Structure formats: structure tokens, C-alpha cells
Amino acid sequence: MNSMNPIVSKKWLLARMYESDLVIVDCRFELGNPTAGREAFAISHIPGAVYLDLEADLSSPVGEHGGRHPLPDPDVLAQNLGRVGISNDKVIVAYDDQDGMYASRLWWLLRWLGHDSVFVMDEGFGVWKDSGYPVTDAQPVIIPSSFIPAIRHEMLADVKEVQQSIGNSNVLLVDSRDASRYVGEQEPIDAKAGHIPGAINSFWKQVLDDHGAWKSDEQLREHFSPITEAMDTGREAIIYCGSGVSACPNVLALHKLGYPTVRLYAGSWSDWVSYPENPVATGEE
């Protein structure tokens, strides 16, 4: 497998789903209905898949700062991974039914902990099922394992670094939310509307085509040209969204194009507005 290409097809997964070194992870989740993903998993999932929950397993409890889905403590995350049989020598394939947003969060977290053999299944569970691929309601047999983290601190940007990046021509901030939230027309979730001053907008769902599949490298290259051109001239890119989840498909897509050094502001907008002194911009940049 090309480690630069983190996307695998359902056909690829079908051919390998019973291999002993593979762990398939179901990451389905619904914001506002936190038990929906686990309930959907109990009804049907890809055979052998284990379930990891965005809020219970892949985030820390919410505090004053850190955003709505704070990064999990690395040791706690490593324990959660080991509990479902993920060790450092396993190949991980994640899927969801939410356009790859939650699967991409797991992809990012595993890479942050130093694990490279992690992939996201294209198109998601609904397409897998509708295509007549096998599903089951059987609970997987899990052999617990241990996962030893080797944290890549350089993948992360914290609020201080983002504060320092404002007005810094060496850094490009990228907001992954939809345009109406970016310009501050509406804000359904967080305390303030708008974006971090200087950030450009690149809505994360635009990494997908009209059928919900990941775009080709050629299409992604065209879509991301403002970001890749900046990086090609030596600028650093920091990607954020509302809570550090939907930015992950943008990070993954840029990685796929050969830009593995983009950084995630994990707390994102929900962390940014938790500091009253942080400036807020509205409208287009």
C-alpha cells in the first residue's frame, strides 16, 4: 500500500477483511444523538469490525478550554485502542457513514500517536451495504492488545501558536467549516459567529465528489491550489474547523497529495472563542 494514499476502496477491504493483521473500526456517530452510532453498529456493521465512539473513546471530556471534542489523553487513547485489539503492528481501516469525517478523526489520532498503517474506507457504510457487501449484527471477537504511543507533537497547533500566526505571512490558516459559518452569517453550535482573522475557507465536504466518494488527486489538487501553492512557497498551513473533527478530512486529503506536514488546531473554533480576548473576524477575507 502507498502510505501517502490513506483512502482504500470497499473492494480492497472486501478482499482483505479476514486477514489477521487487519482491524476494521466503525466510527459512525451523530452529533446531537450520541448513542446513534453505537446503536447502528449493533444492528449491522462490516463483519469483524469493532466500534469506537467519537465522544467516549476519541475525545476527552469537555472542559473550559480545548473545544467541544478535546483531544484524548494519549495514554487513555492508547488504552482504548488496545482494548479493541489495535496494536502497533496492525493495519487499521476506519469507516463511518458521515462522509468520512469521524473515520478521518481516527486516522489523524492514530498518526498523531505514531501509527502509519491506517486507512479510511471510501464512500462509507451505507454504500458498502447498498452494494450488497456483507454485513452482520454479530458482536466481534476481540483479543485485547497493547498500543504504545510515540507522539508526533509537530502534527498539532495549540491556541498560542494560532494567536501568533495572525498577521504572520509565513502561516496560512484554513477554516474547514461551511461558508455560512465561516463568514459569520450563522453559528448553530458555538458561542460566537465568524472565523479566526486571516483564515481562508475550504469547506471539508468539498474533498468529496457528487456521489460522496473522495475526489481524484487531480481534482483535489485543483481544489486545494490556494493551500498547496502557499505550502510550496514555504508557508505553513494550520487547519481548523468547529471542534477539530471535520478539519481531519482536509488534513487527510492534503496528506494524500503529498503534504503530510499540515497541522491541526485540534481545539478549533470552539476552543478559540472560549478565550474572550481572542479576535473574531466576519465576512470574506
PDB file of C-alpha atoms in Angstrom:
ATOM      1  CA  MET A   1       0.000   0.000   0.000  1.00  0.00           C
ATOM      2  CA  ASN A   2       1.061   3.538  -0.755  1.00  0.00           C
ATOM      3  CA  SER A   3       1.226   5.089   2.709  1.00  0.00           C
ATOM      4  CA  MET A   4       0.636   8.504   1.122  1.00  0.00           C
ATOM      5  CA  ASN A   5      -2.766   7.292  -0.063  1.00  0.00           C
ATOM      6  CA  PRO A   6      -4.857   6.844   3.071  1.00  0.00           C
ATOM      7  CA  ILE A   7      -8.034   6.002   1.137  1.00  0.00           C
ATOM      8  CA  VAL A   8      -8.923   2.389   0.330  1.00  0.00           C
ATOM      9  CA  SER A   9     -11.853   1.152  -1.744  1.00  0.00           C
ATOM     10  CA  LYS A  10     -14.578  -1.136  -0.408  1.00  0.00           C
ATOM     11  CA  LYS A  11     -13.352  -3.748  -2.928  1.00  0.00           C
ATOM     12  CA  TRP A  12      -9.859  -3.558  -1.379  1.00  0.00           C
ATOM     13  CA  LEU A  13     -11.327  -4.050   2.076  1.00  0.00           C
ATOM     14  CA  LEU A  14     -13.586  -6.908   0.953  1.00  0.00           C
ATOM     15  CA  ALA A  15     -10.536  -8.794  -0.342  1.00  0.00           C
ATOM     16  CA  ARG A  16      -8.651  -8.410   2.939  1.00  0.00           C
ATOM     17  CA  MET A  17     -11.293  -8.181   5.640  1.00  0.00           C
ATOM     18  CA  TYR A  18     -10.411 -11.507   7.262  1.00  0.00           C
ATOM     19  CA  GLU A  19      -6.629 -11.000   7.318  1.00  0.00           C
ATOM     20  CA  SER A  20      -5.240 -11.462  10.823  1.00  0.00           C
ATOM     21  CA  ASP A  21      -3.248  -8.224  10.889  1.00  0.00           C
ATOM     22  CA  LEU A  22      -6.248  -6.052   9.963  1.00  0.00           C
ATOM     23  CA  VAL A  23      -8.539  -4.227  12.393  1.00  0.00           C
ATOM     24  CA  ILE A  24     -11.670  -2.634  10.909  1.00  0.00           C
ATOM     25  CA  VAL A  25     -13.075   0.215  13.013  1.00  0.00           C
ATOM     26  CA  ASP A  26     -16.634   1.508  12.755  1.00  0.00           C
ATOM     27  CA  CYS A  27     -16.631   5.237  13.644  1.00  0.00           C
ATOM     28  CA  ARG A  28     -20.271   6.099  12.913  1.00  0.00           C
ATOM     29  CA  PHE A  29     -21.564   8.923  15.075  1.00  0.00           C
ATOM     30  CA  GLU A  30     -24.268  11.581  15.032  1.00  0.00           C
ATOM     31  CA  LEU A  31     -23.773  14.961  16.654  1.00  0.00           C
ATOM     32  CA  GLY A  32     -26.705  15.691  18.930  1.00  0.00           C
ATOM     33  CA  ASN A  33     -27.587  11.997  19.154  1.00  0.00           C
ATOM     34  CA  PRO A  34     -24.520  10.463  20.792  1.00  0.00           C
ATOM     35  CA  THR A  35     -25.860   6.888  21.063  1.00  0.00           C
ATOM     36  CA  ALA A  36     -26.980   6.644  17.412  1.00  0.00           C
ATOM     37  CA  GLY A  37     -23.662   5.356  16.080  1.00  0.00           C
ATOM     38  CA  ARG A  38     -23.339   2.577  18.630  1.00  0.00           C
ATOM     39  CA  GLU A  39     -26.990   1.603  18.068  1.00  0.00           C
ATOM     40  CA  ALA A  40     -26.458   1.498  14.296  1.00  0.00           C
ATOM     41  CA  PHE A  41     -23.367  -0.678  14.854  1.00  0.00           C
ATOM     42  CA  ALA A  42     -25.401  -3.142  16.951  1.00  0.00           C
ATOM     43  CA  ILE A  43     -27.932  -3.505  14.109  1.00  0.00           C
ATOM     44  CA  SER A  44     -25.390  -4.031  11.317  1.00  0.00           C
ATOM     45  CA  HIS A  45     -21.734  -3.446  10.575  1.00  0.00           C
ATOM     46  CA  ILE A  46     -18.891  -4.801   8.448  1.00  0.00           C
ATOM     47  CA  PRO A  47     -18.045  -8.319   9.700  1.00  0.00           C
ATOM     48  CA  GLY A  48     -15.267  -8.277  12.288  1.00  0.00           C
ATOM     49  CA  ALA A  49     -15.441  -4.511  12.818  1.00  0.00           C
ATOM     50  CA  VAL A  50     -15.028  -3.016  16.291  1.00  0.00           C
ATOM     51  CA  TYR A  51     -16.717   0.212  17.385  1.00  0.00           C
ATOM     52  CA  LEU A  52     -15.011   3.366  18.658  1.00  0.00           C
ATOM     53  CA  ASP A  53     -17.139   6.274  19.843  1.00  0.00           C
ATOM     54  CA  LEU A  54     -16.181   9.865  18.970  1.00  0.00           C
ATOM     55  CA  GLU A  55     -17.040  11.236  22.404  1.00  0.00           C
ATOM     56  CA  ALA A  56     -16.422   8.256  24.699  1.00  0.00           C
ATOM     57  CA  ASP A  57     -13.249   6.902  23.040  1.00  0.00           C
ATOM     58  CA  LEU A  58     -11.779   9.505  20.676  1.00  0.00           C
ATOM     59  CA  SER A  59     -12.167  12.703  22.752  1.00  0.00           C
ATOM     60  CA  SER A  60     -11.511  13.899  26.287  1.00  0.00           C
ATOM     61  CA  PRO A  61     -14.342  15.209  28.475  1.00  0.00           C
ATOM     62  CA  VAL A  62     -15.262  18.809  27.654  1.00  0.00           C
ATOM     63  CA  GLY A  63     -13.685  21.483  29.873  1.00  0.00           C
ATOM     64  CA  GLU A  64     -13.441  25.267  29.921  1.00  0.00           C
ATOM     65  CA  HIS A  65     -10.966  25.234  27.023  1.00  0.00           C
ATOM     66  CA  GLY A  66      -9.996  22.654  24.399  1.00  0.00           C
ATOM     67  CA  GLY A  67     -13.191  22.865  22.362  1.00  0.00           C
ATOM     68  CA  ARG A  68     -16.208  20.600  22.024  1.00  0.00           C
ATOM     69  CA  HIS A  69     -14.188  17.475  21.246  1.00  0.00           C
ATOM     70  CA  PRO A  70     -10.902  17.917  23.126  1.00  0.00           C
ATOM     71  CA  LEU A  71      -8.064  15.658  22.066  1.00  0.00           C
ATOM     72  CA  PRO A  72      -7.954  12.492  24.154  1.00  0.00           C
ATOM     73  CA  ASP A  73      -5.099  11.994  26.572  1.00  0.00           C
ATOM     74  CA  PRO A  74      -2.591   9.903  24.551  1.00  0.00           C
ATOM     75  CA  ASP A  75      -2.284   7.192  27.211  1.00  0.00           C
ATOM     76  CA  VAL A  76      -6.054   6.915  27.628  1.00  0.00           C
ATOM     77  CA  LEU A  77      -6.458   6.754  23.841  1.00  0.00           C
ATOM     78  CA  ALA A  78      -3.752   4.064  23.654  1.00  0.00           C
ATOM     79  CA  GLN A  79      -5.685   2.039  26.256  1.00  0.00           C
ATOM     80  CA  ASN A  80      -8.925   2.440  24.277  1.00  0.00           C
ATOM     81  CA  LEU A  81      -7.135   1.293  21.115  1.00  0.00           C
ATOM     82  CA  GLY A  82      -5.590  -1.719  22.865  1.00  0.00           C
ATOM     83  CA  ARG A  83      -8.958  -2.657  24.342  1.00  0.00           C
ATOM     84  CA  VAL A  84     -10.411  -3.204  20.844  1.00  0.00           C
ATOM     85  CA  GLY A  85      -7.352  -5.118  19.617  1.00  0.00           C
ATOM     86  CA  ILE A  86      -5.361  -2.333  17.976  1.00  0.00           C
ATOM     87  CA  SER A  87      -1.612  -2.728  18.445  1.00  0.00           C
ATOM     88  CA  ASN A  88       1.323  -1.003  16.744  1.00  0.00           C
ATOM     89  CA  ASP A  89       1.700  -3.775  14.160  1.00  0.00           C
ATOM     90  CA  LYS A  90      -1.932  -3.863  12.984  1.00  0.00           C
ATOM     91  CA  VAL A  91      -3.284  -2.342   9.785  1.00  0.00           C
ATOM     92  CA  ILE A  92      -6.307  -0.191  10.606  1.00  0.00           C
ATOM     93  CA  VAL A  93      -9.188   0.604   8.254  1.00  0.00           C
ATOM     94  CA  ALA A  94     -11.754   3.081   9.575  1.00  0.00           C
ATOM     95  CA  TYR A  95     -15.190   3.804   8.145  1.00  0.00           C
ATOM     96  CA  ASP A  96     -18.280   5.799   9.048  1.00  0.00           C
ATOM     97  CA  ASP A  97     -21.484   6.905   7.317  1.00  0.00           C
ATOM     98  CA  GLN A  98     -20.841  10.628   7.686  1.00  0.00           C
ATOM     99  CA  ASP A  99     -18.699  11.322   4.597  1.00  0.00           C
ATOM    100  CA  GLY A 100     -15.506  10.129   6.278  1.00  0.00           C
ATOM    101  CA  MET A 101     -15.448  12.844   8.956  1.00  0.00           C
ATOM    102  CA  TYR A 102     -15.235  10.545  12.002  1.00  0.00           C
ATOM    103  CA  ALA A 103     -13.096   7.913  10.253  1.00  0.00           C
ATOM    104  CA  SER A 104     -10.661  10.729   9.394  1.00  0.00           C
ATOM    105  CA  ARG A 105     -10.552  11.731  13.078  1.00  0.00           C
ATOM    106  CA  LEU A 106      -9.377   8.199  13.944  1.00  0.00           C
ATOM    107  CA  TRP A 107      -6.894   8.270  11.042  1.00  0.00           C
ATOM    108  CA  TRP A 108      -5.469  11.546  12.388  1.00  0.00           C
ATOM    109  CA  LEU A 109      -5.351  10.344  16.015  1.00  0.00           C
ATOM    110  CA  LEU A 110      -3.502   7.142  15.090  1.00  0.00           C
ATOM    111  CA  ARG A 111      -0.950   9.078  13.041  1.00  0.00           C
ATOM    112  CA  TRP A 112      -0.560  11.521  15.950  1.00  0.00           C
ATOM    113  CA  LEU A 113       0.293   8.511  18.141  1.00  0.00           C
ATOM    114  CA  GLY A 114       2.935   7.433  15.617  1.00  0.00           C
ATOM    115  CA  HIS A 115       0.970   4.801  13.665  1.00  0.00           C
ATOM    116  CA  ASP A 116       1.160   4.947   9.859  1.00  0.00           C
ATOM    117  CA  SER A 117      -0.707   1.837   8.698  1.00  0.00           C
ATOM    118  CA  VAL A 118      -4.119   3.455   8.939  1.00  0.00           C
ATOM    119  CA  PHE A 119      -6.627   3.973   6.160  1.00  0.00           C
ATOM    120  CA  VAL A 120     -10.143   5.286   5.590  1.00  0.00           C
ATOM    121  CA  MET A 121     -12.648   3.321   3.520  1.00  0.00           C
ATOM    122  CA  ASP A 122     -14.063   5.292   0.615  1.00  0.00           C
ATOM    123  CA  GLU A 123     -17.814   6.014   0.406  1.00  0.00           C
ATOM    124  CA  GLY A 124     -18.861   4.717   3.815  1.00  0.00           C
ATOM    125  CA  PHE A 125     -21.050   2.026   5.312  1.00  0.00           C
ATOM    126  CA  GLY A 126     -24.296   2.899   3.516  1.00  0.00           C
ATOM    127  CA  VAL A 127     -22.704   2.400   0.091  1.00  0.00           C
ATOM    128  CA  TRP A 128     -20.985  -0.802   1.285  1.00  0.00           C
ATOM    129  CA  LYS A 129     -24.343  -2.212   2.418  1.00  0.00           C
ATOM    130  CA  ASP A 130     -26.325  -0.978  -0.608  1.00  0.00           C
ATOM    131  CA  SER A 131     -23.732  -2.545  -2.907  1.00  0.00           C
ATOM    132  CA  GLY A 132     -24.539  -5.976  -1.449  1.00  0.00           C
ATOM    133  CA  TYR A 133     -21.277  -6.314   0.508  1.00  0.00           C
ATOM    134  CA  PRO A 134     -21.501  -8.454   3.668  1.00  0.00           C
ATOM    135  CA  VAL A 135     -22.868  -7.026   6.906  1.00  0.00           C
ATOM    136  CA  THR A 136     -23.599  -8.651  10.262  1.00  0.00           C
ATOM    137  CA  ASP A 137     -25.061  -7.907  13.671  1.00  0.00           C
ATOM    138  CA  ALA A 138     -22.670 -10.355  15.349  1.00  0.00           C
ATOM    139  CA  GLN A 139     -20.520  -8.883  18.103  1.00  0.00           C
ATOM    140  CA  PRO A 140     -16.858  -9.188  17.096  1.00  0.00           C
ATOM    141  CA  VAL A 141     -14.499 -11.459  19.000  1.00  0.00           C
ATOM    142  CA  ILE A 142     -11.938  -9.034  20.418  1.00  0.00           C
ATOM    143  CA  ILE A 143      -8.495 -10.082  21.570  1.00  0.00           C
ATOM    144  CA  PRO A 144      -7.197  -7.129  23.600  1.00  0.00           C
ATOM    145  CA  SER A 145      -3.759  -5.892  22.687  1.00  0.00           C
ATOM    146  CA  SER A 146      -1.445  -3.106  23.750  1.00  0.00           C
ATOM    147  CA  PHE A 147      -0.666   0.058  21.837  1.00  0.00           C
ATOM    148  CA  ILE A 148       2.474   2.048  22.652  1.00  0.00           C
ATOM    149  CA  PRO A 149       2.163   5.700  21.597  1.00  0.00           C
ATOM    150  CA  ALA A 150       5.048   7.662  20.067  1.00  0.00           C
ATOM    151  CA  ILE A 151       3.521  11.123  19.865  1.00  0.00           C
ATOM    152  CA  ARG A 152       4.166  13.379  16.883  1.00  0.00           C
ATOM    153  CA  HIS A 153       3.869  16.766  18.545  1.00  0.00           C
ATOM    154  CA  GLU A 154       4.566  18.522  15.249  1.00  0.00           C
ATOM    155  CA  MET A 155       1.133  17.493  13.896  1.00  0.00           C
ATOM    156  CA  LEU A 156      -0.616  19.759  16.367  1.00  0.00           C
ATOM    157  CA  ALA A 157      -1.012  23.516  16.743  1.00  0.00           C
ATOM    158  CA  ASP A 158      -2.210  24.959  20.042  1.00  0.00           C
ATOM    159  CA  VAL A 159      -4.085  28.176  20.716  1.00  0.00           C
ATOM    160  CA  LYS A 160      -0.892  30.141  21.430  1.00  0.00           C
ATOM    161  CA  GLU A 161       0.612  29.179  18.085  1.00  0.00           C
ATOM    162  CA  VAL A 162      -2.614  30.140  16.324  1.00  0.00           C
ATOM    163  CA  GLN A 163      -2.645  33.512  18.146  1.00  0.00           C
ATOM    164  CA  GLN A 164       0.931  34.085  16.968  1.00  0.00           C
ATOM    165  CA  SER A 165       0.041  33.120  13.403  1.00  0.00           C
ATOM    166  CA  ILE A 166      -2.399  36.013  12.970  1.00  0.00           C
ATOM    167  CA  GLY A 167      -0.764  38.535  10.679  1.00  0.00           C
ATOM    168  CA  ASN A 168       2.184  36.184  10.127  1.00  0.00           C
ATOM    169  CA  SER A 169       2.736  35.817   6.378  1.00  0.00           C
ATOM    170  CA  ASN A 170       4.563  32.502   6.947  1.00  0.00           C
ATOM    171  CA  VAL A 171       1.406  30.789   8.180  1.00  0.00           C
ATOM    172  CA  LEU A 172      -1.836  30.076   6.341  1.00  0.00           C
ATOM    173  CA  LEU A 173      -4.898  29.403   8.497  1.00  0.00           C
ATOM    174  CA  VAL A 174      -7.603  27.278   6.873  1.00  0.00           C
ATOM    175  CA  ASP A 175     -11.186  27.116   8.195  1.00  0.00           C
ATOM    176  CA  SER A 176     -12.904  23.839   7.239  1.00  0.00           C
ATOM    177  CA  ARG A 177     -16.486  24.798   8.156  1.00  0.00           C
ATOM    178  CA  ASP A 178     -19.181  25.634   5.624  1.00  0.00           C
ATOM    179  CA  ALA A 179     -19.127  29.159   4.203  1.00  0.00           C
ATOM    180  CA  SER A 180     -22.102  30.484   6.176  1.00  0.00           C
ATOM    181  CA  ARG A 181     -20.396  29.678   9.476  1.00  0.00           C
ATOM    182  CA  TYR A 182     -17.041  30.951   8.237  1.00  0.00           C
ATOM    183  CA  VAL A 183     -18.411  34.387   7.273  1.00  0.00           C
ATOM    184  CA  GLY A 184     -20.431  34.504  10.483  1.00  0.00           C
ATOM    185  CA  GLU A 185     -23.920  34.516   8.912  1.00  0.00           C
ATOM    186  CA  GLN A 186     -24.958  31.766  11.288  1.00  0.00           C
ATOM    187  CA  GLU A 187     -23.480  29.796  14.165  1.00  0.00           C
ATOM    188  CA  PRO A 188     -25.691  26.903  15.267  1.00  0.00           C
ATOM    189  CA  ILE A 189     -23.294  25.438  17.845  1.00  0.00           C
ATOM    190  CA  ASP A 190     -20.602  27.738  19.206  1.00  0.00           C
ATOM    191  CA  ALA A 191     -20.720  30.863  21.387  1.00  0.00           C
ATOM    192  CA  LYS A 192     -19.631  33.346  18.707  1.00  0.00           C
ATOM    193  CA  ALA A 193     -20.009  33.536  14.915  1.00  0.00           C
ATOM    194  CA  GLY A 194     -17.195  34.223  12.472  1.00  0.00           C
ATOM    195  CA  HIS A 195     -13.670  32.941  11.913  1.00  0.00           C
ATOM    196  CA  ILE A 196     -10.084  33.416  13.068  1.00  0.00           C
ATOM    197  CA  PRO A 197      -8.752  36.624  11.448  1.00  0.00           C
ATOM    198  CA  GLY A 198      -6.771  35.916   8.269  1.00  0.00           C
ATOM    199  CA  ALA A 199      -8.115  32.384   7.769  1.00  0.00           C
ATOM    200  CA  ILE A 200      -9.284  31.284   4.322  1.00  0.00           C
ATOM    201  CA  ASN A 201     -12.286  28.990   3.897  1.00  0.00           C
ATOM    202  CA  SER A 202     -12.090  25.464   2.468  1.00  0.00           C
ATOM    203  CA  PHE A 203     -15.256  23.526   3.328  1.00  0.00           C
ATOM    204  CA  TRP A 204     -14.287  19.950   4.197  1.00  0.00           C
ATOM    205  CA  LYS A 205     -17.096  18.293   2.203  1.00  0.00           C
ATOM    206  CA  GLN A 206     -15.521  19.618  -0.980  1.00  0.00           C
ATOM    207  CA  VAL A 207     -12.947  16.812  -0.770  1.00  0.00           C
ATOM    208  CA  LEU A 208     -15.789  14.544  -1.966  1.00  0.00           C
ATOM    209  CA  ASP A 209     -17.410  14.302  -5.385  1.00  0.00           C
ATOM    210  CA  ASP A 210     -21.160  14.490  -6.069  1.00  0.00           C
ATOM    211  CA  HIS A 211     -21.529  10.782  -5.243  1.00  0.00           C
ATOM    212  CA  GLY A 212     -19.847  11.067  -1.852  1.00  0.00           C
ATOM    213  CA  ALA A 213     -16.598   9.391  -2.953  1.00  0.00           C
ATOM    214  CA  TRP A 214     -13.204  11.005  -2.383  1.00  0.00           C
ATOM    215  CA  LYS A 215     -12.114  13.146  -5.316  1.00  0.00           C
ATOM    216  CA  SER A 216      -9.188  12.110  -7.505  1.00  0.00           C
ATOM    217  CA  ASP A 217      -5.774  13.596  -6.783  1.00  0.00           C
ATOM    218  CA  GLU A 218      -6.172  15.814  -9.854  1.00  0.00           C
ATOM    219  CA  GLN A 219      -9.481  17.206  -8.573  1.00  0.00           C
ATOM    220  CA  LEU A 220      -8.097  17.641  -5.059  1.00  0.00           C
ATOM    221  CA  ARG A 221      -5.026  19.417  -6.389  1.00  0.00           C
ATOM    222  CA  GLU A 222      -7.222  21.928  -8.198  1.00  0.00           C
ATOM    223  CA  HIS A 223      -9.477  22.365  -5.153  1.00  0.00           C
ATOM    224  CA  PHE A 224      -6.581  22.885  -2.729  1.00  0.00           C
ATOM    225  CA  SER A 225      -4.423  25.048  -5.011  1.00  0.00           C
ATOM    226  CA  PRO A 226      -4.538  28.122  -2.695  1.00  0.00           C
ATOM    227  CA  ILE A 227      -3.219  25.940   0.143  1.00  0.00           C
ATOM    228  CA  THR A 228      -0.689  23.840  -1.772  1.00  0.00           C
ATOM    229  CA  GLU A 229       0.707  26.896  -3.585  1.00  0.00           C
ATOM    230  CA  ALA A 230       1.237  28.571  -0.199  1.00  0.00           C
ATOM    231  CA  MET A 231       2.961  25.463   1.163  1.00  0.00           C
ATOM    232  CA  ASP A 232       5.087  25.127  -1.969  1.00  0.00           C
ATOM    233  CA  THR A 233       6.487  28.592  -1.231  1.00  0.00           C
ATOM    234  CA  GLY A 234       7.401  27.528   2.314  1.00  0.00           C
ATOM    235  CA  ARG A 235       4.336  28.687   4.212  1.00  0.00           C
ATOM    236  CA  GLU A 236       2.979  26.530   6.988  1.00  0.00           C
ATOM    237  CA  ALA A 237      -0.700  25.516   6.957  1.00  0.00           C
ATOM    238  CA  ILE A 238      -2.815  25.163  10.105  1.00  0.00           C
ATOM    239  CA  ILE A 239      -6.248  23.625   9.586  1.00  0.00           C
ATOM    240  CA  TYR A 240      -9.207  24.046  11.932  1.00  0.00           C
ATOM    241  CA  CYS A 241     -12.991  23.585  11.985  1.00  0.00           C
ATOM    242  CA  GLY A 242     -15.606  23.792  14.735  1.00  0.00           C
ATOM    243  CA  SER A 243     -14.195  21.214  17.143  1.00  0.00           C
ATOM    244  CA  GLY A 244     -11.220  19.574  15.427  1.00  0.00           C
ATOM    245  CA  VAL A 245     -13.177  16.768  13.765  1.00  0.00           C
ATOM    246  CA  SER A 246     -14.306  17.958  10.318  1.00  0.00           C
ATOM    247  CA  ALA A 247     -10.874  19.517   9.713  1.00  0.00           C
ATOM    248  CA  CYS A 248      -9.444  15.977   9.599  1.00  0.00           C
ATOM    249  CA  PRO A 249     -10.735  15.139   6.073  1.00  0.00           C
ATOM    250  CA  ASN A 250      -8.933  18.269   4.815  1.00  0.00           C
ATOM    251  CA  VAL A 251      -5.740  17.196   6.605  1.00  0.00           C
ATOM    252  CA  LEU A 252      -6.103  13.688   5.169  1.00  0.00           C
ATOM    253  CA  ALA A 253      -6.712  14.948   1.617  1.00  0.00           C
ATOM    254  CA  LEU A 254      -3.648  17.222   1.779  1.00  0.00           C
ATOM    255  CA  HIS A 255      -1.609  14.292   3.127  1.00  0.00           C
ATOM    256  CA  LYS A 256      -2.853  12.243   0.155  1.00  0.00           C
ATOM    257  CA  LEU A 257      -1.481  14.953  -2.177  1.00  0.00           C
ATOM    258  CA  GLY A 258       1.938  14.721  -0.523  1.00  0.00           C
ATOM    259  CA  TYR A 259       1.599  17.435   2.128  1.00  0.00           C
ATOM    260  CA  PRO A 260       1.965  15.488   5.390  1.00  0.00           C
ATOM    261  CA  THR A 261       3.157  18.493   7.404  1.00  0.00           C
ATOM    262  CA  VAL A 262      -0.146  20.407   7.644  1.00  0.00           C
ATOM    263  CA  ARG A 263      -1.026  20.925  11.289  1.00  0.00           C
ATOM    264  CA  LEU A 264      -4.355  20.569  13.049  1.00  0.00           C
ATOM    265  CA  TYR A 265      -5.584  23.163  15.532  1.00  0.00           C
ATOM    266  CA  ALA A 266      -7.410  20.499  17.496  1.00  0.00           C
ATOM    267  CA  GLY A 267      -9.460  22.784  19.729  1.00  0.00           C
ATOM    268  CA  SER A 268     -10.537  24.742  16.658  1.00  0.00           C
ATOM    269  CA  TRP A 269     -13.218  27.454  16.667  1.00  0.00           C
ATOM    270  CA  SER A 270     -14.931  26.165  19.825  1.00  0.00           C
ATOM    271  CA  ASP A 271     -11.625  26.481  21.704  1.00  0.00           C
ATOM    272  CA  TRP A 272     -10.747  29.827  20.089  1.00  0.00           C
ATOM    273  CA  VAL A 273     -13.969  31.535  21.278  1.00  0.00           C
ATOM    274  CA  SER A 274     -13.518  30.143  24.809  1.00  0.00           C
ATOM    275  CA  TYR A 275     -10.856  32.850  25.278  1.00  0.00           C
ATOM    276  CA  PRO A 276     -12.666  36.228  25.448  1.00  0.00           C
ATOM    277  CA  GLU A 277      -9.556  38.102  24.315  1.00  0.00           C
ATOM    278  CA  ASN A 278      -9.208  36.212  21.009  1.00  0.00           C
ATOM    279  CA  PRO A 279     -10.197  38.311  17.985  1.00  0.00           C
ATOM    280  CA  VAL A 280     -13.027  37.264  15.678  1.00  0.00           C
ATOM    281  CA  ALA A 281     -13.486  38.192  12.009  1.00  0.00           C
ATOM    282  CA  THR A 282     -16.646  38.066   9.902  1.00  0.00           C
ATOM    283  CA  GLY A 283     -17.296  38.281   6.188  1.00  0.00           C
ATOM    284  CA  GLU A 284     -14.913  37.233   3.433  1.00  0.00           C
ATOM    285  CA  GLU A 285     -11.147  37.618   3.786  1.00  0.00           C
TER     286      GLU A 285
END
